[in-house]
mmCIF file of C-alpha atoms and ligand atoms in Angstrom:
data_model
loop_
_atom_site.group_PDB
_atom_site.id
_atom_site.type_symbol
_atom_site.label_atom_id
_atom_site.label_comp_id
_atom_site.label_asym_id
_atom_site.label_seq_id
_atom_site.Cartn_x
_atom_site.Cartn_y
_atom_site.Cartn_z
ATOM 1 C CA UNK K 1 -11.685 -15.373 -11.352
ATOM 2 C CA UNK K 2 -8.463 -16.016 -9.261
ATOM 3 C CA UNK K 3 -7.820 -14.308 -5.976
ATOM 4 C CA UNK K 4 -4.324 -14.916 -4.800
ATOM 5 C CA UNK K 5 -3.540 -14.397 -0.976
ATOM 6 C CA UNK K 6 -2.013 -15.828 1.806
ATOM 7 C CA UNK K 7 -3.845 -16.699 5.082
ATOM 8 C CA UNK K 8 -1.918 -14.491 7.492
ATOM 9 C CA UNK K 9 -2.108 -11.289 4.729
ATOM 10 C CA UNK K 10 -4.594 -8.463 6.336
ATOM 11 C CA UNK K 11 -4.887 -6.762 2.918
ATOM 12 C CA UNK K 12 -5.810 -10.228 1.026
ATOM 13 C CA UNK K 13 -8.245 -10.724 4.265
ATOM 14 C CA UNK K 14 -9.785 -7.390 2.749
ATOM 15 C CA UNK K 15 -10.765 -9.139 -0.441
ATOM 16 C CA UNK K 16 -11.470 -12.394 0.930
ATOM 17 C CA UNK K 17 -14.003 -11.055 3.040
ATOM 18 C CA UNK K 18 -15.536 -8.801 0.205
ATOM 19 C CA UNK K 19 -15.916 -11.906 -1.636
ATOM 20 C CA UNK K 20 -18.197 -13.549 1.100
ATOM 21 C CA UNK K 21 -20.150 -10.710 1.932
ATOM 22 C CA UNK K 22 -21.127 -10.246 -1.822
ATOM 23 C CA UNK K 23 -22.016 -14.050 -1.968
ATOM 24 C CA UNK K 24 -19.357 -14.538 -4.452
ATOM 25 C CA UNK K 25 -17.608 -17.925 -3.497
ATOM 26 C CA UNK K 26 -18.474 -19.976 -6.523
ATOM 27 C CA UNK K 27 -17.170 -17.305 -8.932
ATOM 28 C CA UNK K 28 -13.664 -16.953 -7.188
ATOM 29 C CA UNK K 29 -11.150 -18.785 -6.823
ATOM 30 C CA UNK K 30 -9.102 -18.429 -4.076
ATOM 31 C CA UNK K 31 -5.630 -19.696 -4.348
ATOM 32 C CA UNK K 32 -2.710 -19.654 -1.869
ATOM 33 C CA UNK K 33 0.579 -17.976 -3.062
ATOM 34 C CA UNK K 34 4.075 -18.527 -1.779
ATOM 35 C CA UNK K 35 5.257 -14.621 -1.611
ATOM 36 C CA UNK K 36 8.810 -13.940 0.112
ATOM 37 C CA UNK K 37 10.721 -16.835 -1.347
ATOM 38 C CA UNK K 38 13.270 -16.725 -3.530
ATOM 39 C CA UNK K 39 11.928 -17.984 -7.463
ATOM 40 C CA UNK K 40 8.354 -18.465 -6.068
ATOM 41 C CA UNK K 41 6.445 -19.647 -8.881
ATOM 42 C CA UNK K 42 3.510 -16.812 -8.062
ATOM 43 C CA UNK K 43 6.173 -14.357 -9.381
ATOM 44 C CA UNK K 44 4.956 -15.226 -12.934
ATOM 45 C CA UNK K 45 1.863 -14.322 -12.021
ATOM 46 C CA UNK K 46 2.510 -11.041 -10.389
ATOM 47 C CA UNK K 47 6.101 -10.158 -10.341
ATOM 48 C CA UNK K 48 5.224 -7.770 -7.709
ATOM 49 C CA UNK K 49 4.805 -11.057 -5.650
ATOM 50 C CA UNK K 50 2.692 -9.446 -3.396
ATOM 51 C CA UNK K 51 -1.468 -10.463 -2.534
ATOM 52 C CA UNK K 52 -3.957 -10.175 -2.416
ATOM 53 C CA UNK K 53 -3.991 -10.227 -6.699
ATOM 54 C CA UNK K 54 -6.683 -10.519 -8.819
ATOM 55 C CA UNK K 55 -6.957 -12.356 -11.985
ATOM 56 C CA UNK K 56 -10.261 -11.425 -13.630
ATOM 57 C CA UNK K 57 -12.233 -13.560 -16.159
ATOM 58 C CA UNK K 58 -10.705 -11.292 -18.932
ATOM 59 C CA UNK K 59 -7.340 -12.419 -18.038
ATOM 60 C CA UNK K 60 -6.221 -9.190 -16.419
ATOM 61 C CA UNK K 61 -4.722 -8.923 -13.050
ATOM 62 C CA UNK K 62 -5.121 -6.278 -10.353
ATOM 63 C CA UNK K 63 -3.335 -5.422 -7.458
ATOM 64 C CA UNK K 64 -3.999 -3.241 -4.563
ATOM 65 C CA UNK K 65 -6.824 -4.494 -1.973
ATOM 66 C CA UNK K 66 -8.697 -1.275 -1.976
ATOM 67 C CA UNK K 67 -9.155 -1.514 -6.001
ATOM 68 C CA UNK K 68 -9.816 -5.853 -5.765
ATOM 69 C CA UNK K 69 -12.195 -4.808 -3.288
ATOM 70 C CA UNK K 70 -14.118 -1.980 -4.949
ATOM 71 C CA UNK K 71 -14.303 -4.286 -8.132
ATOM 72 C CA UNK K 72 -15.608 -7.365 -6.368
ATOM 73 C CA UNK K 73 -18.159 -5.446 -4.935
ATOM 74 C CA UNK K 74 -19.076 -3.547 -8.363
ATOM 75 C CA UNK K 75 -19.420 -7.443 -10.048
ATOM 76 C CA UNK K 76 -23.504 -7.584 -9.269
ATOM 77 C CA UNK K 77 -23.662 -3.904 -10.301
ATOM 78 C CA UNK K 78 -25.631 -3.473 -6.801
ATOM 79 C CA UNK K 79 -22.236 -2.293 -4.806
ATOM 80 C CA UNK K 80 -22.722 -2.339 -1.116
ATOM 81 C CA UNK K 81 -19.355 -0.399 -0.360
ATOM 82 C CA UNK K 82 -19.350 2.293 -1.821
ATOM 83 C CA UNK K 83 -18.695 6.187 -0.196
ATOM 84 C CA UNK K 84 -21.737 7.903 0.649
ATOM 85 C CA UNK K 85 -22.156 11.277 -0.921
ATOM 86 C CA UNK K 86 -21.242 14.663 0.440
ATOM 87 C CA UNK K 87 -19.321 14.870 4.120
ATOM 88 C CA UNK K 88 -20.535 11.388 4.657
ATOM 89 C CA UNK K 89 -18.264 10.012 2.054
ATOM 90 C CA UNK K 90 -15.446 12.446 3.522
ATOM 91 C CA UNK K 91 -15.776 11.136 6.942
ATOM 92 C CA UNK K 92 -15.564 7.468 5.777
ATOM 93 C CA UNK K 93 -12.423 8.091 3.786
ATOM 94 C CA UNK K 94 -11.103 9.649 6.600
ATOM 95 C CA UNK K 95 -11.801 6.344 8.711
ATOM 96 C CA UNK K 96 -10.036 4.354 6.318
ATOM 97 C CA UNK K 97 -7.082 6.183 5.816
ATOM 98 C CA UNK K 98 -7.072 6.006 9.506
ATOM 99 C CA UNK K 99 -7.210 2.165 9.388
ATOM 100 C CA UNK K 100 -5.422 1.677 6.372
ATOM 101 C CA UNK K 101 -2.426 3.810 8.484
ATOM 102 C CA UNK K 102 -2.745 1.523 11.101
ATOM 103 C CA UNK K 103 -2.649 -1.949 9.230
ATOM 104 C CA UNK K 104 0.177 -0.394 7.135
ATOM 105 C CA UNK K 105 2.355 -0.240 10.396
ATOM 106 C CA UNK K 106 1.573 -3.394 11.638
ATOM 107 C CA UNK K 107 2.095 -5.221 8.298
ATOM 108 C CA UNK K 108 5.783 -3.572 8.452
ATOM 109 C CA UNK K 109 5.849 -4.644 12.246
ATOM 110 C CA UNK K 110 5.196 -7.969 11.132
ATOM 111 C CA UNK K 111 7.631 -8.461 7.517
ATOM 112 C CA UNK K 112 10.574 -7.138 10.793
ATOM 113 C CA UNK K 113 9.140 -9.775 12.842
ATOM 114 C CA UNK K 114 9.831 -12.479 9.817
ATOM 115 C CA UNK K 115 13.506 -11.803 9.056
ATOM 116 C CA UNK K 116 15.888 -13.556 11.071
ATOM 117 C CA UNK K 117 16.456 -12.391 14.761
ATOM 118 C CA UNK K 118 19.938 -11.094 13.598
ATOM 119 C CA UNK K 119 18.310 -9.042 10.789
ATOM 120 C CA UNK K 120 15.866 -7.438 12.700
ATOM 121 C CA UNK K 121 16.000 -3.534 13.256
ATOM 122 C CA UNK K 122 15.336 -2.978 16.948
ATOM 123 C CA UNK K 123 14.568 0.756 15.803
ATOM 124 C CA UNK K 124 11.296 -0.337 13.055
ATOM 125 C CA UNK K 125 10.352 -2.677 15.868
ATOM 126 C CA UNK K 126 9.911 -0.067 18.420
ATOM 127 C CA UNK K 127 8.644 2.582 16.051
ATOM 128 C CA UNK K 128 6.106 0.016 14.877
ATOM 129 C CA UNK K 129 5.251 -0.956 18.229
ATOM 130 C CA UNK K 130 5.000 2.755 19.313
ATOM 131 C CA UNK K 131 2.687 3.561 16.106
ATOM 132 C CA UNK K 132 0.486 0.712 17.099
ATOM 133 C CA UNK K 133 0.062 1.697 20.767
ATOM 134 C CA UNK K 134 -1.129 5.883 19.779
ATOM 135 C CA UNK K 135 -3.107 4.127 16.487
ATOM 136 C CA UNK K 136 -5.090 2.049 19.230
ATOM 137 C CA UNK K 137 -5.686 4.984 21.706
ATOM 138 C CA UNK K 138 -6.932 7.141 18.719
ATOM 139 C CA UNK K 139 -9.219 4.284 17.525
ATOM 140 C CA UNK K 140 -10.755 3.816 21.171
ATOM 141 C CA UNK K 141 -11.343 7.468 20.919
ATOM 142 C CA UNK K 142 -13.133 7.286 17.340
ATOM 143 C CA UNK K 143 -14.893 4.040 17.387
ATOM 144 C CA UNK K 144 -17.833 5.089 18.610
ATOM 145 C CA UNK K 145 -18.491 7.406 15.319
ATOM 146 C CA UNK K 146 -21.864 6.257 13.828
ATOM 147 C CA UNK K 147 -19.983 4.758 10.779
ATOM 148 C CA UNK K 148 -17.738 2.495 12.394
ATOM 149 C CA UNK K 149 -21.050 1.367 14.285
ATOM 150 C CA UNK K 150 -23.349 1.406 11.143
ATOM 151 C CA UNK K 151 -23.779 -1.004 8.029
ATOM 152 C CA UNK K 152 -20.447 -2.637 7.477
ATOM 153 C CA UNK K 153 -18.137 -0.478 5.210
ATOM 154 C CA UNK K 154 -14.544 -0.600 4.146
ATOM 155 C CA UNK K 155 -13.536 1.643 6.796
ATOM 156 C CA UNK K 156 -14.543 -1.031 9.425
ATOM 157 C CA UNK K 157 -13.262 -3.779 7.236
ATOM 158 C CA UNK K 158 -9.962 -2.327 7.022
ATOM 159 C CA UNK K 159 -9.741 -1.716 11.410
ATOM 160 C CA UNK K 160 -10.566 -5.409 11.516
ATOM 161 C CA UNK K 161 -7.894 -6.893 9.483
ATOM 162 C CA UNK K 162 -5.515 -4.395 11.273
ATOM 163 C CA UNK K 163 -6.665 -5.683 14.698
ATOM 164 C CA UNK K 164 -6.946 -9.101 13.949
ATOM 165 C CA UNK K 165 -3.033 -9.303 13.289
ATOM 166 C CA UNK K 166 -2.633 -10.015 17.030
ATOM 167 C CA UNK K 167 -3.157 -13.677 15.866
ATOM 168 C CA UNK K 168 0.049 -12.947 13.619
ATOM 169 C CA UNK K 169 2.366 -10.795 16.135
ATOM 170 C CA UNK K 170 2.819 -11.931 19.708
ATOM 171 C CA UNK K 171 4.221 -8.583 20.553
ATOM 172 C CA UNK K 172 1.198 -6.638 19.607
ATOM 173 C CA UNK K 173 -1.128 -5.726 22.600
ATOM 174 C CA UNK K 174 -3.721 -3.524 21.414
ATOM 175 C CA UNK K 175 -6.619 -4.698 23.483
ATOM 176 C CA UNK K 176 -5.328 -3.141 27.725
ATOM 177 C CA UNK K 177 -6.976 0.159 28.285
ATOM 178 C CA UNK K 178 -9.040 -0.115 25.350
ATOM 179 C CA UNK K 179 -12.655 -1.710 25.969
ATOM 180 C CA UNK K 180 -14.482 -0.311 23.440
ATOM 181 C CA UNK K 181 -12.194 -1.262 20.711
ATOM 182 C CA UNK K 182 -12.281 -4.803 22.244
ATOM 183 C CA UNK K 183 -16.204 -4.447 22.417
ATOM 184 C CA UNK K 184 -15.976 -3.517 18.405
ATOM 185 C CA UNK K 185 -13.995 -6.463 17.602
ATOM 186 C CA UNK K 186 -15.466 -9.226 19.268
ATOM 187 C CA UNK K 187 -18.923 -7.945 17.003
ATOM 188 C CA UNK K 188 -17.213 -7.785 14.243
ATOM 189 C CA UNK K 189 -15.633 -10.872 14.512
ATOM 190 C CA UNK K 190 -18.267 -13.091 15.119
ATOM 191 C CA UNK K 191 -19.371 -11.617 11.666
ATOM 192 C CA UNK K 192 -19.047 -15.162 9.641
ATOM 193 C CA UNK K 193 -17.073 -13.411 6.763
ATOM 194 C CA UNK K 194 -14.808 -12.532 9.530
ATOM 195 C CA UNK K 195 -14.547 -15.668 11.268
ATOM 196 C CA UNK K 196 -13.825 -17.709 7.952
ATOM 197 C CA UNK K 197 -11.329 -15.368 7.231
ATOM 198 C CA UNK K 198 -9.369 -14.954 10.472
ATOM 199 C CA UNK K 199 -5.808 -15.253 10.657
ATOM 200 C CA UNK K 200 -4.121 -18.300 11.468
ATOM 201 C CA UNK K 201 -2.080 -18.341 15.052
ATOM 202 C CA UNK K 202 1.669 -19.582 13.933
ATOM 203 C CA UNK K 203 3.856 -21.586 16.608
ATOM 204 C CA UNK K 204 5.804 -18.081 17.023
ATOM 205 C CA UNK K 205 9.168 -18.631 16.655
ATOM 206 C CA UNK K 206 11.469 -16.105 18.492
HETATM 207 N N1 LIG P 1 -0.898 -1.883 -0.629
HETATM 208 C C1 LIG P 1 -1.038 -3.306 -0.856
HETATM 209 C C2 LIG P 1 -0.193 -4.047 0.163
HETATM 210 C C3 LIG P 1 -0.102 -5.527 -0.132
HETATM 211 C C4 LIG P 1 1.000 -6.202 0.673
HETATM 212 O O1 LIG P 1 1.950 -5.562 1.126
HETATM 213 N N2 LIG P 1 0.882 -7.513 0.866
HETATM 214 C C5 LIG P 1 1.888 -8.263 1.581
HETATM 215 C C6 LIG P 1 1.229 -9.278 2.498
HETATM 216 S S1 LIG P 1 0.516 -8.525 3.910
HETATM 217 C C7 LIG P 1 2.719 -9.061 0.592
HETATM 218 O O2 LIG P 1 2.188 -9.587 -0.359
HETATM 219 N N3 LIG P 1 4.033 -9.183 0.835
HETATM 220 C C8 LIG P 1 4.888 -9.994 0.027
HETATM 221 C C9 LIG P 1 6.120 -9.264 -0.409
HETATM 222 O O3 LIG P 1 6.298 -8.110 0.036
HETATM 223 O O4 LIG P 1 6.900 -9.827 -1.172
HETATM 224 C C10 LIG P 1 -2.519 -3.686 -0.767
HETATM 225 O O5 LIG P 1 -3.285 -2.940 -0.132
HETATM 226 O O6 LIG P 1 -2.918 -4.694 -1.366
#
């Protein structure tokens, strides 16, 4: 199989770090795309030109982290990710709605923070920044809920991509006021799935 990202993506970090927690290195590929150019080649393999993609040994390609995820971890037929039954399950989709809300803001934060400086929208950039300060208070306040502390599930995978975009966007300051999220992430990210995976820090270019 081929798994398409980029380094800096959060949601190809999902996948990425599915694929080392399931121990499944040597059957995918992972393969750097060039998304947000004009007549990238990677556009004729998804003309969506987004990652993280999918190509499966049939030949098929998906898209969307949350399904590349779920079918990674359904490949030994022993999935460790799946939702728990009854209000368990409920609760943990809650969680990662919550996270995927939160990643979903920063990852528009960040395209705004791409564009040229004379291109930018000083409106998204607030808003963004704004979302990402209440997301972070209402995470402090939740992460102490047994399944953000418990085996690792999408629902924590998901927060830590979201945090871990500080590498990505200078302006983003989750961490003041908030020790037990920082408590959460340093765990998580000494995790060696996560630390293979993290983002890298760009010269930031203002
Ligand atoms: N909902 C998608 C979001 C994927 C996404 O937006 N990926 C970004 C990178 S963080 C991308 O590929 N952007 C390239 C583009 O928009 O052309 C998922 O969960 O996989």
């Amino acid at each position: 199989m081929k798994l398409y990202i980029t380094p800096g993506s959060p949601y190809a970090r999902m996948a990425r770090i599915v694929v080392l927690e399931k121990g499944l290195e040597s059957r995918v590929e992972i393969i750097a795309a060039q998304t947000r150019v004009a007549d990238s080649q990677y556009y004729r393999i998804n003309p969506s030109g987004r990652v993280p993609y999918l190509i499966r040994d049939d030949g098929v390609g998906l898209e969307e982290s949350a399904v590349i995820c779920a079918y990674l971890d359904h490949l030994d037929g022993n999935p460790a990710f799946d939702l728990p039954p009854g209000d368990q399950g409920w609760e943990l989709r809650r969680l990662e709605a919550m996270a995927r809300s939160m990643v979903d803001g920063l990852a528009v934060w960040s395209r705004e923070l791409t564009r040229p400086q004379n291109e930018r929208s000083a409106t998204v950039l607030e808003h963004e920044a704004a979302r990402s300060r209440r997301m972070a208070d209402l995470w402090e306040a939740q992460i102490d809920h047994p399944l953000m502390r418990g085996a690792l599930n999408m629902a924590q995978i998901t927060l830590a991509c979201g945090l871990g975009m500080e590498a990505r966007n200078p302006h983003l300051h989750w961490r003041p006021r908030h020790p037990k999220l920082c408590d959460w992430f340093e765990q998580i990210s000494a995790r060696p799935s996560f630390a293979a995976t993290a983002p890298p820090r760009p010269a930031w270019k203002s």
